[in-house]
mmCIF file of C-alpha atoms in Angstrom:
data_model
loop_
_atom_site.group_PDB
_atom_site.id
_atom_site.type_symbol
_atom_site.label_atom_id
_atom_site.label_comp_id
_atom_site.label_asym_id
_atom_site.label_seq_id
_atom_site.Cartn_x
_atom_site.Cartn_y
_atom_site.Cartn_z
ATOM 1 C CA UNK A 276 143.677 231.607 27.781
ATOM 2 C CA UNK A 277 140.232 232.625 28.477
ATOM 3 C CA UNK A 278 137.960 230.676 26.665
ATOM 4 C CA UNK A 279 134.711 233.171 25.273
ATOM 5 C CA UNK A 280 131.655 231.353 25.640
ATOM 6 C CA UNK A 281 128.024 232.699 24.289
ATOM 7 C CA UNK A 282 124.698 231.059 25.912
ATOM 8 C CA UNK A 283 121.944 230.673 24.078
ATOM 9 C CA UNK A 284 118.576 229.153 26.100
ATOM 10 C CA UNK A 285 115.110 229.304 25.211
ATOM 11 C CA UNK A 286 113.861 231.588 27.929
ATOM 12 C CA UNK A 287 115.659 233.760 31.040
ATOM 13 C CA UNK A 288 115.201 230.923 34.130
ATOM 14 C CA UNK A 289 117.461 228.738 31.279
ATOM 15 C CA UNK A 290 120.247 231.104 32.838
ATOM 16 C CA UNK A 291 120.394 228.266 35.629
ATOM 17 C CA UNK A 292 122.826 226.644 33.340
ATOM 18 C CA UNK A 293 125.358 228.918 33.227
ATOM 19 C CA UNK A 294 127.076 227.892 36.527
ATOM 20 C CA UNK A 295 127.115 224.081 34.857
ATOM 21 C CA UNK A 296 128.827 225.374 32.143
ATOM 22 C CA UNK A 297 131.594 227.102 34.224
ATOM 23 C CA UNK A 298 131.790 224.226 36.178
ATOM 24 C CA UNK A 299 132.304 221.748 33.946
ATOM 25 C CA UNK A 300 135.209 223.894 32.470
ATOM 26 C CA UNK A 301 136.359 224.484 35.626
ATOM 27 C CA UNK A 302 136.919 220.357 36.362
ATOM 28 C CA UNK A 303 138.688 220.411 32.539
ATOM 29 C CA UNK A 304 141.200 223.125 34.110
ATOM 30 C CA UNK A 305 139.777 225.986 31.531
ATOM 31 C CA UNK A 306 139.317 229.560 32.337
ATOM 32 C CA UNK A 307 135.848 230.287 30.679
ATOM 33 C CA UNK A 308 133.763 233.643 30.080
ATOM 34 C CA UNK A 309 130.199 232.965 29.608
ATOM 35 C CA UNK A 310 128.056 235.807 28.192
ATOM 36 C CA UNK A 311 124.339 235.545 28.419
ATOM 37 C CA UNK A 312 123.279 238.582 25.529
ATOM 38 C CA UNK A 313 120.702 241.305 26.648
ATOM 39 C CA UNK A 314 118.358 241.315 23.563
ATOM 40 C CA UNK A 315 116.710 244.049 25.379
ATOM 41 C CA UNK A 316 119.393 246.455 24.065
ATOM 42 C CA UNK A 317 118.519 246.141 20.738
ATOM 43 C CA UNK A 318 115.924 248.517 18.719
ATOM 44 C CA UNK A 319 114.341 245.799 17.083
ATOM 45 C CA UNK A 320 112.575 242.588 19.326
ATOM 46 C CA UNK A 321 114.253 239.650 18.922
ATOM 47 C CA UNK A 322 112.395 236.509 17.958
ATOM 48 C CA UNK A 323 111.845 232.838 19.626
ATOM 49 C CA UNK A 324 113.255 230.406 17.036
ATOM 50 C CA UNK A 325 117.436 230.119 17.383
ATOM 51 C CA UNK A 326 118.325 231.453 14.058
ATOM 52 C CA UNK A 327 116.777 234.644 15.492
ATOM 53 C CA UNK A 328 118.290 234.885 18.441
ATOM 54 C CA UNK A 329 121.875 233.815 16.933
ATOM 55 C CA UNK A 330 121.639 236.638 14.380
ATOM 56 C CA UNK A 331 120.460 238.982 17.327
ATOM 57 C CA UNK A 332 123.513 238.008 19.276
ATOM 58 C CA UNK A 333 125.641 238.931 16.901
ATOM 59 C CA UNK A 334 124.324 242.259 15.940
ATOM 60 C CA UNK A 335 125.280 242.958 19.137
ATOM 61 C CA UNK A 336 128.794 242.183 18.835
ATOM 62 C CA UNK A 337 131.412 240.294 20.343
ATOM 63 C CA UNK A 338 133.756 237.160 19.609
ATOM 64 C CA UNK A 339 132.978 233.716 20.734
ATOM 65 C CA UNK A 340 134.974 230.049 20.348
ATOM 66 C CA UNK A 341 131.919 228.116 21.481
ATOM 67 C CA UNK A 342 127.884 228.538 21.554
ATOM 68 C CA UNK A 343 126.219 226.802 23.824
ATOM 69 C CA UNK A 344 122.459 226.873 22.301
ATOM 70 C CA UNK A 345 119.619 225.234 24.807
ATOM 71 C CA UNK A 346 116.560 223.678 22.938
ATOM 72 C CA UNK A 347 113.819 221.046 24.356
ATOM 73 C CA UNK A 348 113.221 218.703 22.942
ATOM 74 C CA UNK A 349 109.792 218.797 23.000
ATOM 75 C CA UNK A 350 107.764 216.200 21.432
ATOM 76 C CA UNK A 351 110.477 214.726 18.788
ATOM 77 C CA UNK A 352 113.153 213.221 18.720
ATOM 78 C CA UNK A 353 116.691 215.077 20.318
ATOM 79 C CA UNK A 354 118.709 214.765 16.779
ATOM 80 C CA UNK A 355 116.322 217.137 15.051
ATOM 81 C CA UNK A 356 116.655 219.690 17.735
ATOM 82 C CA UNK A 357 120.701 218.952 17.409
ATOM 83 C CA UNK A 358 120.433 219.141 13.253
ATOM 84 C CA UNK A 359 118.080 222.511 13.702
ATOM 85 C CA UNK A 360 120.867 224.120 15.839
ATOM 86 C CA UNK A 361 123.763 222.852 13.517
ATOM 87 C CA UNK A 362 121.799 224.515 10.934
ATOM 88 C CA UNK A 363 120.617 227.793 12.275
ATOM 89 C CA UNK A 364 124.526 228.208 13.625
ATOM 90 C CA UNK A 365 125.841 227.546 10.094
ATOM 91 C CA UNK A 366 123.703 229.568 8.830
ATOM 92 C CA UNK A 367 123.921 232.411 10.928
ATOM 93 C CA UNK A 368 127.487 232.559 12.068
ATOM 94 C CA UNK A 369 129.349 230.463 10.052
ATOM 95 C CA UNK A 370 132.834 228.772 11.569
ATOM 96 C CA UNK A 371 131.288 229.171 15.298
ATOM 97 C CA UNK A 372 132.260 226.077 17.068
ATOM 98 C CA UNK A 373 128.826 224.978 19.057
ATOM 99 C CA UNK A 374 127.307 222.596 21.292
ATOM 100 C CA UNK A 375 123.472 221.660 21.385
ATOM 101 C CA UNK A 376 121.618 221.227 24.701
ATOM 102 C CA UNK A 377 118.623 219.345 24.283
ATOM 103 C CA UNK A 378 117.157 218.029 27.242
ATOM 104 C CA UNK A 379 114.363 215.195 26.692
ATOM 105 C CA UNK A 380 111.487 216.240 26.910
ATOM 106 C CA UNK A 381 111.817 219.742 28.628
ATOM 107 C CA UNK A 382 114.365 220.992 30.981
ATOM 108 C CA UNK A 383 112.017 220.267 33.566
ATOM 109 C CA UNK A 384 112.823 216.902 33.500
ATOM 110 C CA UNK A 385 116.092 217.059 34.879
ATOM 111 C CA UNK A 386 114.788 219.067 37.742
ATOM 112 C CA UNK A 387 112.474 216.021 39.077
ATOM 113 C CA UNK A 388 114.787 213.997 40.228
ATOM 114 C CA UNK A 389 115.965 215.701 43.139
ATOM 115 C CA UNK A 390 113.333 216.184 46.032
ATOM 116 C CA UNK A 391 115.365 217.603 48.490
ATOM 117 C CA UNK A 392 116.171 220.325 46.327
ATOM 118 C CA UNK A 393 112.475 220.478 44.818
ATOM 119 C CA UNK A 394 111.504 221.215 48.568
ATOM 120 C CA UNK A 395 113.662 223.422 49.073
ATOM 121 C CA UNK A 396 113.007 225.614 46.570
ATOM 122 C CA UNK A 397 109.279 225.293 47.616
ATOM 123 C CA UNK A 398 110.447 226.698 50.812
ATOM 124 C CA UNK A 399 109.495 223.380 52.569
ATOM 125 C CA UNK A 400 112.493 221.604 53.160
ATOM 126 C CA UNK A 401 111.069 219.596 55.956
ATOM 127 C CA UNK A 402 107.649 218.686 54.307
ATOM 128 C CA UNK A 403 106.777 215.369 54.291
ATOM 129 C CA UNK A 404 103.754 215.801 51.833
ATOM 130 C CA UNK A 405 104.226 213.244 49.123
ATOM 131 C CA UNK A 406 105.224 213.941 46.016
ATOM 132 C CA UNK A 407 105.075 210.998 43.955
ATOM 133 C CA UNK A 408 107.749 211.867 41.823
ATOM 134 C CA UNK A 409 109.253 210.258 38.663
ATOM 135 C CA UNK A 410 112.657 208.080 39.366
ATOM 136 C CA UNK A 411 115.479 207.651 37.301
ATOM 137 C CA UNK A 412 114.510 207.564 33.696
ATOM 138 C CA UNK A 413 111.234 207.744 33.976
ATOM 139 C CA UNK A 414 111.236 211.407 33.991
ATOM 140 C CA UNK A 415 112.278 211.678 30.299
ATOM 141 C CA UNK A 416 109.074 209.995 29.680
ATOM 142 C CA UNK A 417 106.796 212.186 31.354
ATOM 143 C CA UNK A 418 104.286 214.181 28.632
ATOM 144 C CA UNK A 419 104.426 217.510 30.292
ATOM 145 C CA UNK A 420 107.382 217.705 32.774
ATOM 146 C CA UNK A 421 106.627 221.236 33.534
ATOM 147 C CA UNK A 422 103.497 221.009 34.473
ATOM 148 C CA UNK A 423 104.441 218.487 36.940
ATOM 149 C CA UNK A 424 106.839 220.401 38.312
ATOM 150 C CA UNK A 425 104.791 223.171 38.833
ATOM 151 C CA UNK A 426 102.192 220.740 40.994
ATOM 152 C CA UNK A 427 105.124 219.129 42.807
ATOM 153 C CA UNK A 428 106.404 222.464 44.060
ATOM 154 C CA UNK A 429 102.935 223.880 44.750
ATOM 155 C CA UNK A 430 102.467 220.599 46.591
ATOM 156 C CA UNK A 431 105.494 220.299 48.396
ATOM 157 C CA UNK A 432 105.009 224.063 49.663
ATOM 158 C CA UNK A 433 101.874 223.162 51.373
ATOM 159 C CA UNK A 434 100.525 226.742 50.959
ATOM 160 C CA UNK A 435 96.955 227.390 50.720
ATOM 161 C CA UNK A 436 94.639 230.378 49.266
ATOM 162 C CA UNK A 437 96.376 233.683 48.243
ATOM 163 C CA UNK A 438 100.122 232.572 49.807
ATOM 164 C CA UNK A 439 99.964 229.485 47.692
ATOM 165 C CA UNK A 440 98.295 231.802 44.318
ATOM 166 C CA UNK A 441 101.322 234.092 45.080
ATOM 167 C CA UNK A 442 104.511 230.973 45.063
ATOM 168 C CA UNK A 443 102.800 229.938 42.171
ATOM 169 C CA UNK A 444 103.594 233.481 40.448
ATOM 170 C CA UNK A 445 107.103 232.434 40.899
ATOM 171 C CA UNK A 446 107.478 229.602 39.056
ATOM 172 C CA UNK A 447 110.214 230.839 36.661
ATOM 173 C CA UNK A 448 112.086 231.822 39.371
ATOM 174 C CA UNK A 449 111.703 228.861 41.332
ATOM 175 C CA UNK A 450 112.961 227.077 38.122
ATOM 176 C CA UNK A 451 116.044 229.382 37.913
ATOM 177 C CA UNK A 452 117.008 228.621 41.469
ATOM 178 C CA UNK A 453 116.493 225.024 40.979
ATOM 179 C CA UNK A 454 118.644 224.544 37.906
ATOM 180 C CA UNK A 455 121.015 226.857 39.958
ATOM 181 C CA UNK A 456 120.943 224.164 42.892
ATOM 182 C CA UNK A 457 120.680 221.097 40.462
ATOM 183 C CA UNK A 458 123.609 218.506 41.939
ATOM 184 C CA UNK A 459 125.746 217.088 38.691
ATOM 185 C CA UNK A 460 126.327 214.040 40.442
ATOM 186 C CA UNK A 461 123.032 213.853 41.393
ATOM 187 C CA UNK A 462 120.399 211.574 40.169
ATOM 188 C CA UNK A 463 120.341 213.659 36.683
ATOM 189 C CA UNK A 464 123.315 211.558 36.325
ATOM 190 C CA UNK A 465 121.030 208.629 35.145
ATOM 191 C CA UNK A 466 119.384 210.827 32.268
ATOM 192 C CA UNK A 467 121.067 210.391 28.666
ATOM 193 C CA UNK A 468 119.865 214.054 27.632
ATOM 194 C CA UNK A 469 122.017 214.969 30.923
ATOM 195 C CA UNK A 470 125.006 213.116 30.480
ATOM 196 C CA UNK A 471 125.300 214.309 26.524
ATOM 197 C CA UNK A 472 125.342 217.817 27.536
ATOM 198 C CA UNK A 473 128.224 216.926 29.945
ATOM 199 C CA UNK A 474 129.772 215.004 27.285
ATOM 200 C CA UNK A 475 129.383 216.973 24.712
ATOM 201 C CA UNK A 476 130.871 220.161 26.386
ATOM 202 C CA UNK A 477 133.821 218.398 28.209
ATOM 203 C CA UNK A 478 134.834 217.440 24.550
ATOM 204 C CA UNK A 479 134.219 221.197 23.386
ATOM 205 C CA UNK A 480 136.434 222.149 25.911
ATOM 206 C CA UNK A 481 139.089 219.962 25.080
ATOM 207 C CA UNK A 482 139.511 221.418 21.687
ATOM 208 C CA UNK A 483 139.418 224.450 22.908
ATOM 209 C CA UNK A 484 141.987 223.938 25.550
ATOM 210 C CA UNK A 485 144.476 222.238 22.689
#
């Protein structure tokens, strides 16, 4: 059985998740299909907030056992990003089994962690600039993660005038990659926003798998 799997994030360089989600099936011995939905092919724009982009998923067809809906979560508390998700899905498509990603306090977070791969990504592995970045879970309590990780990388790149105006251009791509490159073993391992996304989809998948 291939299990159908619909992604929901809150912007395109979320996408970076996708391979976590396979992989994490993958390790529970489940053949998974994720489908990230092209809004673009509807006639109509699609809004921001999740019942609008759950209805616009489904207009454009398709089956699913399982949503996987990505929210920050911002300034409040996770369990009223996880209620507004239960809510818009029950709402808007009724019976779909789902599973709420809220990282604390953006996705951003997660990705601060890891300096080898934050240099990296700044196309700098061998910088030695420092970076003076959060550790462990200190980075859930920074007030704008992704503003920091837009310095960091800007720092850690070490470019200067125009080249350093044109990485910053980038960003959401260097985000994508990063999230691509983020190690699950890692040091996001120490994160509680991390490890209930883990959790919460390895026991998704184990229904599913029944």
């Amino acid at each position: 059985m291939t299990a159908r799997v619909l992604f929901i994030g809150e912007g395109s360089s979320d996408n970076g998740l996708v391979p976590h989600i396979e992989s994490i099936a993958v390790r529970k011995g489940l053949d998974v299909s994720v489908t990230v939905p092209d809004f673009g092919l509807l006639r109509l724009p699609t809004g921001h907030s999740v019942p609008d982009k759950l209805r616009a998923a489904r207009a454009l067809g398709g089956s699913y056992d399982l949503a996987v809906v990505q929210r920050d979560a911002d300034r409040g508390p996770a369990q009223h990003r996880k209620d507004e998700i239960e809510k818009a899905v029950d709402a808007e498509w009724p019976g779909l089994r789902h599973v709420a990603v809220v990282p604390v306090r953006m996705l951003e977070a997660w990705l601060l962690l890891d300096e080898g791969c934050l240099r990296q990504v700044a196309e700098n592995p061998r910088g030695r600039v420092g970076l003076d970045l959060p550790k462990g879970g200190a980075a859930e309590n920074i007030a704008d993660p992704k503003q920091l990780l837009k310095e960091s990388l800007a720092r850690a790149s070490e470019y200067k005038g125009r080249r350093l105006a044109q990485f910053q251009k980038r960003f959401s791509q260097h985000r994508l990659r990063m999230l691509e490159l983020l190690d699950p073993e890692g040091p996001v391992t120490c994160l509680p926003s991390w490890r209930a996304f883990v959790e919460d989809l390895d026991a998704a998948f184990e229904v599913l798998d029944r």
